[in-house]
Coordinates of C-alpha atoms and ligand atoms in Angstrom, one line a residue:
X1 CA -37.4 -19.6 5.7
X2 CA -34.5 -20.0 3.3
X3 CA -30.9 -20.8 4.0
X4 CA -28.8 -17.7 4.7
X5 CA -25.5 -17.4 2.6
X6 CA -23.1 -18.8 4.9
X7 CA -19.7 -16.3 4.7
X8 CA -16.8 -17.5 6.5
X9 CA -13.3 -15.7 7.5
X10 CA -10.7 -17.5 8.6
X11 CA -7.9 -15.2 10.2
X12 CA -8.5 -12.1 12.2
X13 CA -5.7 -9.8 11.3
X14 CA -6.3 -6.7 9.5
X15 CA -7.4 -7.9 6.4
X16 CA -9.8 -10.1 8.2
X17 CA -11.3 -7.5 9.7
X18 CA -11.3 -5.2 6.7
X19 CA -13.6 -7.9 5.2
X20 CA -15.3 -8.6 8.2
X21 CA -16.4 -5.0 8.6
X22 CA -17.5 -4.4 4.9
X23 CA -19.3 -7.2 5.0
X24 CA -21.4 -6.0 7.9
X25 CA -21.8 -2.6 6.4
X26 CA -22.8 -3.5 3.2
X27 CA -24.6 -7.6 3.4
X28 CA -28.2 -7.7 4.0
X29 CA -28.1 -9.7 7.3
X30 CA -31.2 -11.3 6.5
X31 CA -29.5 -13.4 3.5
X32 CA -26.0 -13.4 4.5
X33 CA -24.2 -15.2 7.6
X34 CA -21.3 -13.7 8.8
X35 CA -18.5 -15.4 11.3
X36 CA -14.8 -14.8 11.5
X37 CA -12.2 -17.6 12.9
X38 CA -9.3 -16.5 14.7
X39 CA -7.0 -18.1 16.7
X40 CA -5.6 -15.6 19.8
X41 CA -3.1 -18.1 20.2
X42 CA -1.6 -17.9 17.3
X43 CA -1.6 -13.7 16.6
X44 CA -1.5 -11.6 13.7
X45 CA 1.3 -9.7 11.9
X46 CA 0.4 -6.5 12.9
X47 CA 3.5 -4.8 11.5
X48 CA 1.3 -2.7 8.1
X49 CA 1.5 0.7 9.2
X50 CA 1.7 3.4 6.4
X51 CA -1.1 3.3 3.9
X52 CA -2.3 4.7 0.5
X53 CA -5.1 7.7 0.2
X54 CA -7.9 5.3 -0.9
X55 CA -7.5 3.8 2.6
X56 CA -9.8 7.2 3.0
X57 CA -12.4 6.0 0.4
X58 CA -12.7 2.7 2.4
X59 CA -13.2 3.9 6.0
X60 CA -15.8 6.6 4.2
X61 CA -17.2 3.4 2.8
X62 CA -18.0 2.0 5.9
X63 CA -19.4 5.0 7.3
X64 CA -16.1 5.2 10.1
X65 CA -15.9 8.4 11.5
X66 CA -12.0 9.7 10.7
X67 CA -11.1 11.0 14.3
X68 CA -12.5 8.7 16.3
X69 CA -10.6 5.9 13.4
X70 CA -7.2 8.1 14.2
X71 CA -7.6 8.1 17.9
X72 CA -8.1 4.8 18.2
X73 CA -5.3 3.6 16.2
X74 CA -2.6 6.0 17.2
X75 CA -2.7 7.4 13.4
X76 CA -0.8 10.5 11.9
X77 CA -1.6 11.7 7.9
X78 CA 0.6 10.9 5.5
X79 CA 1.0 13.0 2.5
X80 CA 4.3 10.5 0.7
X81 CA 6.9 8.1 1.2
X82 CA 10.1 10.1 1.1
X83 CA 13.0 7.8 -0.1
X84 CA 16.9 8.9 0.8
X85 CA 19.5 7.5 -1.4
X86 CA 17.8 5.6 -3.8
X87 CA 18.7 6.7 -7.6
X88 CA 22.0 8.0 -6.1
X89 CA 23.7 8.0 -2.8
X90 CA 23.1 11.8 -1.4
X91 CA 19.6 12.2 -3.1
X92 CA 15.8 12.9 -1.7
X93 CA 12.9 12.8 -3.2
X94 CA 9.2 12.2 -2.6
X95 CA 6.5 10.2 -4.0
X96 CA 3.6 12.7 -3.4
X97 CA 0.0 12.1 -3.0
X98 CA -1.0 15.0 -5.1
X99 CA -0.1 16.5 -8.5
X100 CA 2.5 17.8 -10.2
X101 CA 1.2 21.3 -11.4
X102 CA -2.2 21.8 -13.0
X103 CA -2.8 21.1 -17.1
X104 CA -2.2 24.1 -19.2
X105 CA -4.0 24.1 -22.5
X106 CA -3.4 20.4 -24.1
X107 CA -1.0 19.2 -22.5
X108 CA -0.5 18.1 -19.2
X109 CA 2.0 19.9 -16.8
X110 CA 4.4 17.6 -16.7
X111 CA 4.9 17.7 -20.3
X112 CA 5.6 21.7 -20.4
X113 CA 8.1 21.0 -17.3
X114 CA 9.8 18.3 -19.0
X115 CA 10.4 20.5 -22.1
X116 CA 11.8 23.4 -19.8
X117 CA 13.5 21.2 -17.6
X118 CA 15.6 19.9 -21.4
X119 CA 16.4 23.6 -21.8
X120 CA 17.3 24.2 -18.4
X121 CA 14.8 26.5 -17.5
X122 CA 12.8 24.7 -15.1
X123 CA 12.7 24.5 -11.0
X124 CA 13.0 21.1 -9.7
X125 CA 10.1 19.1 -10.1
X126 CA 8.9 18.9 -6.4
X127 CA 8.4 23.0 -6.4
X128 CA 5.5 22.0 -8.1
X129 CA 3.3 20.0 -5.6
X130 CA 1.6 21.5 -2.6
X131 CA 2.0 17.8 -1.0
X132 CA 6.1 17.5 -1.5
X133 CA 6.1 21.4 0.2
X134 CA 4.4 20.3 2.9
X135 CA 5.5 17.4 3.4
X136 CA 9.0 18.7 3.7
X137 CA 7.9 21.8 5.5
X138 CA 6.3 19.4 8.4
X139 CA 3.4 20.8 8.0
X140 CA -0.5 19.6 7.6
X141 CA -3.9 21.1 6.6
X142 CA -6.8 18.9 4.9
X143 CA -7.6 19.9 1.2
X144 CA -9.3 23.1 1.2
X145 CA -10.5 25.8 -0.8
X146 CA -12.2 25.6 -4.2
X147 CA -12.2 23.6 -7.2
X148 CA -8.6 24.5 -9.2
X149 CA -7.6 25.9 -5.7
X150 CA -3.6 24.6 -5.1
X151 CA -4.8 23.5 -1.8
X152 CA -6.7 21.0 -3.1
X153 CA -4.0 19.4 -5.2
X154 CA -3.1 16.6 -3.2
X155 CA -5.1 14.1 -1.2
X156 CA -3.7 12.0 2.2
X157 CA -3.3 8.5 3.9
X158 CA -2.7 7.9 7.3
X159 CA 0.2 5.8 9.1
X160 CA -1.5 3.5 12.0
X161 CA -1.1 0.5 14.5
X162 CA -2.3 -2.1 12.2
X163 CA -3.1 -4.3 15.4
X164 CA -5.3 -1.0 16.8
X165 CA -6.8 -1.2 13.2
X166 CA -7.9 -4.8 13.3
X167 CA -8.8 -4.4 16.9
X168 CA -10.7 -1.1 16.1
X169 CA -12.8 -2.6 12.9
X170 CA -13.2 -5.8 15.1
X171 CA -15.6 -4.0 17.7
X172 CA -17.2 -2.4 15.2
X173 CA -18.2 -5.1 12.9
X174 CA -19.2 -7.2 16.2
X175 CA -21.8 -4.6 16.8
X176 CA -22.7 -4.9 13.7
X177 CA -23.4 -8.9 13.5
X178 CA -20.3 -10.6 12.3
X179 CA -19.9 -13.4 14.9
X180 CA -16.1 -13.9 16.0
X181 CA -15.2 -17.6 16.6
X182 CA -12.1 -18.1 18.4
X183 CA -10.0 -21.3 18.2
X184 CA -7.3 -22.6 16.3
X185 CA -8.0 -24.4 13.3
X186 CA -6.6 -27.8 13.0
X187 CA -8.0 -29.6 10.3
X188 CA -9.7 -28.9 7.1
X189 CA -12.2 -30.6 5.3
X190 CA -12.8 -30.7 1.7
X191 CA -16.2 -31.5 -0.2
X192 CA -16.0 -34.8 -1.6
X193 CA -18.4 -33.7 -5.1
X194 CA -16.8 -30.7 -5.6
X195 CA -13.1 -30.3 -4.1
X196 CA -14.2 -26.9 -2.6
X197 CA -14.0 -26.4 1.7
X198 CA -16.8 -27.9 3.6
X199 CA -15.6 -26.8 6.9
X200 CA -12.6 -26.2 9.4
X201 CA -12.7 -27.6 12.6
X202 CA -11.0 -26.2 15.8
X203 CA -9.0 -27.7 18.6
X204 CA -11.9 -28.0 20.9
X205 CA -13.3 -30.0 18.0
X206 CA -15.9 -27.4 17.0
X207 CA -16.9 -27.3 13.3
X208 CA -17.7 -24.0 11.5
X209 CA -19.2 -25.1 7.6
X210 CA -19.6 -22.5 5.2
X211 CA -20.5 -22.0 1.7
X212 CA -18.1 -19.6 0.9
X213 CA -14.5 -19.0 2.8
X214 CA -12.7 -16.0 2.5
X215 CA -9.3 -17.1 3.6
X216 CA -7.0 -14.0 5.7
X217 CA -5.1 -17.0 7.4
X218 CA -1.7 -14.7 6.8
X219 CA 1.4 -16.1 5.1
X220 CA 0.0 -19.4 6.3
X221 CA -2.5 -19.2 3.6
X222 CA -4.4 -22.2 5.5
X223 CA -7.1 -23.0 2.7
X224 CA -6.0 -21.3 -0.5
X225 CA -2.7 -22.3 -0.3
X226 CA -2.2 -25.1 2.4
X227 CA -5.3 -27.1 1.6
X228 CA -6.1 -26.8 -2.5
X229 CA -3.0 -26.3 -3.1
X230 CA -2.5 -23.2 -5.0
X231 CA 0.7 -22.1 -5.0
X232 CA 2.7 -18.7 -5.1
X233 CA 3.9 -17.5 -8.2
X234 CA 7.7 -16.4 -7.1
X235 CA 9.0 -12.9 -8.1
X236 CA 12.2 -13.2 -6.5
X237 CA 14.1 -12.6 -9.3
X238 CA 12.6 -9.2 -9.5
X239 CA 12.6 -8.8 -5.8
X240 CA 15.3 -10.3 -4.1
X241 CA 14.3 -9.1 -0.5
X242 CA 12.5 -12.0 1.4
X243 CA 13.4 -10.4 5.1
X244 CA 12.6 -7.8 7.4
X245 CA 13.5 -7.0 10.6
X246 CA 10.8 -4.5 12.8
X247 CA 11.2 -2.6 15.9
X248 CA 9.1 0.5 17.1
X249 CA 11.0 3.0 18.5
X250 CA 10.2 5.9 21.1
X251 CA 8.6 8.8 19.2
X252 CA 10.8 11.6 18.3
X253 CA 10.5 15.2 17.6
X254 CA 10.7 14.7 13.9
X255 CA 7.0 14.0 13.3
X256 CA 6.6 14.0 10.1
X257 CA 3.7 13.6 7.5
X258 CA 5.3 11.2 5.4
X259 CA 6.5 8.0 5.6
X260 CA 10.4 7.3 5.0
X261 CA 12.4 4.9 2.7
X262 CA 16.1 5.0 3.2
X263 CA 17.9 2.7 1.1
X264 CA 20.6 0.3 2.8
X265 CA 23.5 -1.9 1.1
X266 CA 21.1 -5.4 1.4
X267 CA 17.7 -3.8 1.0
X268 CA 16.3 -0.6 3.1
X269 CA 14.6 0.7 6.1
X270 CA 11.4 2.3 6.7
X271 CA 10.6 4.7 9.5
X272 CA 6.4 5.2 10.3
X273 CA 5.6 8.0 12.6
X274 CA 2.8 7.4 14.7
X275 CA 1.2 9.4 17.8
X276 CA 2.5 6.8 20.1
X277 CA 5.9 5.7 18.8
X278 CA 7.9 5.2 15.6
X279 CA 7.6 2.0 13.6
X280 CA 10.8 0.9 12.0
X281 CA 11.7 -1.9 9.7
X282 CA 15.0 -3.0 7.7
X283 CA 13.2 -5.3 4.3
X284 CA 17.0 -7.3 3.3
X285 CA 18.1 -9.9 1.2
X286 CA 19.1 -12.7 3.2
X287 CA 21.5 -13.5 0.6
X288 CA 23.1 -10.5 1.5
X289 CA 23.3 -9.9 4.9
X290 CA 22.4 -12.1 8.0
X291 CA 19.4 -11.0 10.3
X292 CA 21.8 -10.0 13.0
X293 CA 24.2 -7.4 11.3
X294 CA 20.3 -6.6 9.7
X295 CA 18.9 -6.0 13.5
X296 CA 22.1 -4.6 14.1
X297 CA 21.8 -1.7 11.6
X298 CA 18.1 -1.1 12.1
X299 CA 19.2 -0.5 15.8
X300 CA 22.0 2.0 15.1
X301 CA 19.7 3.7 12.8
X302 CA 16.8 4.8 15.0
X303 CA 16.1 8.2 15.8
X304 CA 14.6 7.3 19.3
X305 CA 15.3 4.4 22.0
X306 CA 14.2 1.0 20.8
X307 CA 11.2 0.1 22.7
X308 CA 11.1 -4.1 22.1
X309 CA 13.2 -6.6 20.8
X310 CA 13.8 -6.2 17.2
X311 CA 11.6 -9.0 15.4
X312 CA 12.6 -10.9 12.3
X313 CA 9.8 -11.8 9.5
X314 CA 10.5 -14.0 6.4
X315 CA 8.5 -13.6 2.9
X316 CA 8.0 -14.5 -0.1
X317 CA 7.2 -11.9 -3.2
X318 CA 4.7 -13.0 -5.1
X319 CA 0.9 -14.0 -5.6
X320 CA -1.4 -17.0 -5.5
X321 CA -1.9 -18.1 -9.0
X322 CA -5.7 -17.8 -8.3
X323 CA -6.9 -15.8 -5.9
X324 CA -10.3 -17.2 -6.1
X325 CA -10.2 -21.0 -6.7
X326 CA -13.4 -23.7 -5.7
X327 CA -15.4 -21.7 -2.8
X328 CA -11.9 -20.0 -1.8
X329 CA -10.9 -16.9 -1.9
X330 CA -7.4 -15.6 0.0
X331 CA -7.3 -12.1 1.0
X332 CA -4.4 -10.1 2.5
X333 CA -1.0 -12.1 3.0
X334 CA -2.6 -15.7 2.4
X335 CA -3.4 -14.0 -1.2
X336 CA -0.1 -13.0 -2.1
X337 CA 3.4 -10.2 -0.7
X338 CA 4.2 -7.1 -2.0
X339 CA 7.4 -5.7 0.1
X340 CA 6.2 -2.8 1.9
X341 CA 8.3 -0.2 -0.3
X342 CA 4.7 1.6 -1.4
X343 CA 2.3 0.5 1.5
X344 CA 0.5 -1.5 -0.8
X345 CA -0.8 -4.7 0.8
X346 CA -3.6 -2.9 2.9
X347 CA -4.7 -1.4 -0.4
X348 CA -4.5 -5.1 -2.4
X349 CA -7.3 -6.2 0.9
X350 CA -9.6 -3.2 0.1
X351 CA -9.6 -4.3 -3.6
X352 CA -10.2 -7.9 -3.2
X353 CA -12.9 -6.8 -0.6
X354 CA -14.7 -4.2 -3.3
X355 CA -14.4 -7.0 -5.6
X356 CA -15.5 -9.4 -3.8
X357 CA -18.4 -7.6 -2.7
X358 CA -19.8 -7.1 -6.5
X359 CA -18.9 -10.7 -7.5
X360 CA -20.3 -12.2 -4.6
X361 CA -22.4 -15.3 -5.1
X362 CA -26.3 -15.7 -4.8
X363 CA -26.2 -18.6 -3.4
X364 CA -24.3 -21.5 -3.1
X365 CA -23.5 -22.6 -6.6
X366 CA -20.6 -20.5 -7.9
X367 CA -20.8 -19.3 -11.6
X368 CA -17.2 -20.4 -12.8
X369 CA -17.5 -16.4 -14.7
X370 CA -16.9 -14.8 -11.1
X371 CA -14.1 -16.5 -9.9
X372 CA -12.6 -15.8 -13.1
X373 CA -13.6 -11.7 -13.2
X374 CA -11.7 -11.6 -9.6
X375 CA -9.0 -13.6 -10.9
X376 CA -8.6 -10.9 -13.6
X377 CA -8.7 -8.2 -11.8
X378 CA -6.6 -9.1 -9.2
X379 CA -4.3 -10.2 -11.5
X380 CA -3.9 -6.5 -12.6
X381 CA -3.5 -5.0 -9.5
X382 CA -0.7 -7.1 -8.5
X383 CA 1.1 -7.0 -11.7
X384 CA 1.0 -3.1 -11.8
X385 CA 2.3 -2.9 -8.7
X386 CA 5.1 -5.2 -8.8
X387 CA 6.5 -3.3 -12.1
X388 CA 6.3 -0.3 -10.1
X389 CA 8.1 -1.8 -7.3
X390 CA 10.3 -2.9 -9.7
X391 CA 11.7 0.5 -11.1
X392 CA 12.7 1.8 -7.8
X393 CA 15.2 -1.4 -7.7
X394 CA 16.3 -1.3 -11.7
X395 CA 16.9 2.9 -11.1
X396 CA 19.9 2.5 -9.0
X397 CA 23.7 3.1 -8.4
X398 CA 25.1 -0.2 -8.2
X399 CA 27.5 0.0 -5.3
X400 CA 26.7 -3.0 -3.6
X401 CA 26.2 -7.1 -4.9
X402 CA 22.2 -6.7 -4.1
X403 CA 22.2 -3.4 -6.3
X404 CA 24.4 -5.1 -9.3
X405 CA 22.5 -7.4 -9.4
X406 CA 19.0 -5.8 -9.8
X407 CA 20.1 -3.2 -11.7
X408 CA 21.6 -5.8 -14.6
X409 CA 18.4 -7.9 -14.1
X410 CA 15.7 -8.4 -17.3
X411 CA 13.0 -6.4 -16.5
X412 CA 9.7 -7.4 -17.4
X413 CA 8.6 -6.7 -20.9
X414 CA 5.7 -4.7 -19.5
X415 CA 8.0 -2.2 -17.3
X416 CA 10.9 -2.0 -20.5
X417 CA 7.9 -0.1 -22.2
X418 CA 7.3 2.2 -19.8
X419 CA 10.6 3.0 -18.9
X420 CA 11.4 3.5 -22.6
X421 CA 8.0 5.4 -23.2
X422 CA 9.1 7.7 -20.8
X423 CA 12.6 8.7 -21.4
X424 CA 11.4 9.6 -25.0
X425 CA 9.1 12.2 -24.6
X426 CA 7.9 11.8 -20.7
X427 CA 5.0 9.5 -21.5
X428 CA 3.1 7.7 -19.1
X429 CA 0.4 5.7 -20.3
X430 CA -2.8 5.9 -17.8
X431 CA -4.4 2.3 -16.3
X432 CA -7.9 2.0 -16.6
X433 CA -7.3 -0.3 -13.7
X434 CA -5.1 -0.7 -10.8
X435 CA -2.2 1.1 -9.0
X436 CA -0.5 3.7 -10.1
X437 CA -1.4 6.6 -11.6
X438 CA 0.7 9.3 -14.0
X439 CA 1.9 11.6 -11.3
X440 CA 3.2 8.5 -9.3
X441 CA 5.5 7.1 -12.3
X442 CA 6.3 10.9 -12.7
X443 CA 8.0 11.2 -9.4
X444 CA 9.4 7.9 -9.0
X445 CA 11.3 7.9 -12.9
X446 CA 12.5 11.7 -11.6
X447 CA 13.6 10.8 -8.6
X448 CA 15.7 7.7 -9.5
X449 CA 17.5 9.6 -12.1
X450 CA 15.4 9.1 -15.9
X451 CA 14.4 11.9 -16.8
X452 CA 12.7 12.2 -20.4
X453 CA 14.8 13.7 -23.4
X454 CA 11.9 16.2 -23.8
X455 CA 8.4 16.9 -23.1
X456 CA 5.0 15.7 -25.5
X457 CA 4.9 17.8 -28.8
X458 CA 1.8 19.1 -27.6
X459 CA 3.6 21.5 -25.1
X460 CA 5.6 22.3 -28.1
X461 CA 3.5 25.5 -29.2
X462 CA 3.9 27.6 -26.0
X463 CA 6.3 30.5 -25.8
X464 CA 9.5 29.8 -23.8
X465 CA 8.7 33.1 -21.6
X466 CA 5.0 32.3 -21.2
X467 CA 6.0 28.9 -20.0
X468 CA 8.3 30.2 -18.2
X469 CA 5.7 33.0 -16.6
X470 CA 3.2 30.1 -15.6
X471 CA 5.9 27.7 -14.0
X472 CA 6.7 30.5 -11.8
X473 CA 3.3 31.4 -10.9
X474 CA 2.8 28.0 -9.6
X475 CA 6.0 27.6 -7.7
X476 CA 4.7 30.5 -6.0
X477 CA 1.3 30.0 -4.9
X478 CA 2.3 26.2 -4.3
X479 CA 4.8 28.4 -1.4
X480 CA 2.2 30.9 -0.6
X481 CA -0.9 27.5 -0.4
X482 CA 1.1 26.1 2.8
X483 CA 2.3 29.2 4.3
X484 CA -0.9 29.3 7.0
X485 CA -0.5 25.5 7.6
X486 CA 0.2 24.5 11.0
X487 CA 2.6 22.1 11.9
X488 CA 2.0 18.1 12.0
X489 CA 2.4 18.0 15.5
X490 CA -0.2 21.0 16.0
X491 CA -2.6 19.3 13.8
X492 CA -2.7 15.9 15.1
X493 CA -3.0 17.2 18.5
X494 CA -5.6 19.6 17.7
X495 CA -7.8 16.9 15.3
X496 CA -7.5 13.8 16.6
X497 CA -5.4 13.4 19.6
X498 CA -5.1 9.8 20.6
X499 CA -5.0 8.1 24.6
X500 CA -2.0 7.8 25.7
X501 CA -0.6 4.3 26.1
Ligands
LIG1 C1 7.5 -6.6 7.1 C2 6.1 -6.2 6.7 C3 5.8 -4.9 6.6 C4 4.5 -4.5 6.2 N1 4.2 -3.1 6.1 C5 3.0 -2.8 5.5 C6 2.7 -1.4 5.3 O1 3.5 -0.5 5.6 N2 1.5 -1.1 4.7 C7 0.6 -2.1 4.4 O2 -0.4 -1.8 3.8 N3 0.9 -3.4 4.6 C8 2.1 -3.7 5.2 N4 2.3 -5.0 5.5 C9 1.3 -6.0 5.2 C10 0.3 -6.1 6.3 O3 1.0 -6.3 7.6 C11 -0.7 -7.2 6.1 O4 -1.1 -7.1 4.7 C12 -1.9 -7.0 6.8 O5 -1.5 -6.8 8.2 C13 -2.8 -8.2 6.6 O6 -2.3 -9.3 7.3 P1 -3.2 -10.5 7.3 O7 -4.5 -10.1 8.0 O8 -3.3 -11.0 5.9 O9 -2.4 -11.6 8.1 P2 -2.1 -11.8 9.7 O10 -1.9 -10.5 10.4 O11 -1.0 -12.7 9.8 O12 -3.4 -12.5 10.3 C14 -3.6 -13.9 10.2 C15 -4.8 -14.3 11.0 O13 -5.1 -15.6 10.8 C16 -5.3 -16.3 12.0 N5 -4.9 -17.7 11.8 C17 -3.8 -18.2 11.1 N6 -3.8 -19.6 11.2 C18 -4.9 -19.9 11.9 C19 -5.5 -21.2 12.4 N7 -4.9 -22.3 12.2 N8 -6.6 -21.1 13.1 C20 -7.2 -20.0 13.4 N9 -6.8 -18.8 13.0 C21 -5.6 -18.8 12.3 C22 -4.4 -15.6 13.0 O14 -4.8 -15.8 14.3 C23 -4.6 -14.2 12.5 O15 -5.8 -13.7 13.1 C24 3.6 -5.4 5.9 C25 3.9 -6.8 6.1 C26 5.1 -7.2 6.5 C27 5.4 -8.6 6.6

């Protein structure tokens, strides 16, 4: 019989896991080996809570069945990420998970409301999307109806218990094969030939060898980072924040389906509604404020009774300089951190898991073109998202030192195009790969104050009271598509209720 592929995962937090589980679903067992090291001792995060929609397309990937997934992890949907006082002290807007209108003729929507809007003759943007409406009306239904249908417009994520998550996806991928290895990893040994990892032992001096490691060790970042050496490329001076401060909080009335961003003098908090509780965070500048008066505001801000000790976290921004390097490949927070502003790092596991999946080897020789494809492409998806993290800092009202200083910063060349793009005629130029898409710029330049001088000339040739007949007509049945929706509350309880803790 031959050798079996010999996968190893070292770290069982949620990106662990993640991989853990797609590797069950999708590895013939037959060729491929599957273990996962975790120390108990040493714990997980377990502070990711809000998530984008294409967490969806992963659990549908593994074949997870959504209610029991929501029960077991406490979740709620999540339809955006609402964020209060950025652009300008006083304003709200929403980053929806849906669009913006639907095209008309040649042109896309946006580019017939950005021409009204010029002339005054346009409602505010969000009237346009079913998921804003929704969202702000507390409300929930799944997409329904048919094709074209407004209540199909928009697509959902969920907020969860990240530790749940890991705990859920655990038990399922054990059923499934993977074999969990507990024990703390003390050493690491490298292959003398080729500089790769030949194995990791544990305290009680067991030895787990492997011909591939995937390494979810956390910020850690045992083997990619700690043992070859690959360091972090630093993008503090595009993202000052290297601090946050979590607490969960007692679940209130306001359960909404969205996710909240409220921007604070050193940084800004997020509040997570779950079915259990409400996870809360302050991500700060330790520059600019110390962690107690950061604790300290997080705990005046809560809309229910604390229900721990507020914790403090410190981070980097940035990402390996090679995701994949030797027979290495880091995944989650040993690969890289994003601040949590757009739920993004659960989304950066699921890619380097797809990817990794596709560029997998045979065996154990390692064709130096895959490495390098995952290196690309995770490149890309990091990158994108940093800009866009970027633009919600650089859009600001500078009344504070963290805020004059990020909104003075050089941007990088890459987001000074887009911003510049935009402002002319309302462009956005589409990725063929990576996070995000047009309708995601749209809301986010809107909200933070640039709006474009007019819309695309293609959207020149209609009428001014045709346009103005069809802009009204979908304000309308945008109103009329959520009218029958029942509350968040009512919809969670109804769907997927989960135990109570
Ligand atoms: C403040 C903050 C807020 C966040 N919010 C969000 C969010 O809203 N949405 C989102 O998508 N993501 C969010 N994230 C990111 C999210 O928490 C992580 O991406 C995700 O949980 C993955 O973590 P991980 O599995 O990489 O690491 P960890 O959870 O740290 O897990 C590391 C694992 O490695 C194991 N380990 C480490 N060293 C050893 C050793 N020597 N021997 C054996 N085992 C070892 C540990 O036991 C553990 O099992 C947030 C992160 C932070 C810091």
């Amino acid at each position: 019989m031959t050798k079996r592929f010999d996968l190893v995962i070292v770290g069982g937090g949620t990106a662990g896991w993640m991989c853990a589980a797609a590797c069950a679903a999708k590895l013939d067992p037959a060729r491929y080996r599957v273990r996962l090291v975790e120390s108990e001792e040493i714990g997980t995060v377990g502070v990711g809570e809000a998530t984008l929609p294409q967490m969806k397309d992963f659990n549908d990937y593994l074949g997870l069945d959504e209610v029991a997934f929501m029960a077991a992890t406490q979740a709620s949907f999540k339809l955006g990420i609402e964020f209060v006082n950025w652009g300008r002290q006083g304003d709200r807007y929403i980053h929806p998970f849906g669009t913006f209108g639907r095209p008309i003729g040649e042109a896309d929507f946006f580019s017939y409301w950005a021409r009204a809007n010029a002339a005054g003759r346009a409602a505010p943007l969000p009237d346009y999307c079913i998921a804003i409406a929704m969202a702000w009306a507390n409300r929930f239904m799944l997409p329904n109806g048919a094709a074209g249908d407004v209540r199909n417009a928009f697509s959902y994520a969920y907020h969860l218990d990240a530790f749940l998550y890991a705990r859920f996806l655990r038990l399922w991928a054990e059923e499934r094969g993977v074999d969990r290895v507990e024990g703390r990893i003390v050493t690491v040994e490298r292959d003398g030939e080729s500089g790769g990892i030949a194995s990791v032992t544990l305290a009680s001096g067991a030895q787990v060898t492997g011909d591939l490691f995937v390494d979810c060790s956390g910020f850690r970042s045992l083997l990619l980072g700690q043992t070859l050496g690959v360091d972090l490329e630093d993008w503090a001076r595009w993202l000052p924040c290297d601090s946050a401060v979590a607490v969960p909080s007692a679940r209130s009335d306001d359960f909404t389906p969205y996710t909240r961003s409220t921007r604070r003098p050193a940084g800004w908090q997020w509040r997570i509604p779950l079915q259990h509780r409400t996870g809360n965070g302050y991500v700060y500048a330790s520059a600019h404020i110390s962690d107690d008066e950061a604790a300290a505001t997080l705990l005046a801000n809560l809309d229910g009774a604390a229900l721990a000790d507020p914790r403090v976290l410190r981070f980097k921004a940035g990402r390996r300089r090679r995701a994949w390097a030797h027979n290495v490949i880091g995944m989650g927070l040993a690969g890289g951190f994003l601040e949590p502003l757009e739920s993004t790092s659960i989304y950066l596991v699921q890619m380097a898991i797809m990817h990794l999946l596709t560029l997998l080897p045979d065996g154990p020789a390692i064709d130096p073109a895959l490495p390098a494809e995952f290196n690309r492409v995770m490149d890309v998806e990091y990158d994108r998202i940093r800009d866009f993290l970027i633009l919600h800092y650089a859009a600001n009202e500078a009344d504070a030192p963290l805020w004059q200083a990020v909104t003075t910063m050089e941007l990088p060349e890459s987001l000074h195009g887009r911003i510049e793009a935009f402002r002319h005629r309302g462009h956005v130029p589409a990725y063929r790969d990576g996070l995000f898409g047009p309708t995601s710029w749209q809301a986010v330049f809107v909200g933070q104050g640039i709006v474009p001088r007019t819309g695309d000339r293609l959207a020149d040739a209609m009428p001014d009271d045709v346009l103005a007949q069809r802009l009204d007509g979908f304000a309308a049945s945008v109103a009329k598509g959520i009218a029958d929706a029942p509350s968040h509350a009512q919809f969670v309880a109804r769907y997927c209720p989960a135990p109570a803790l």
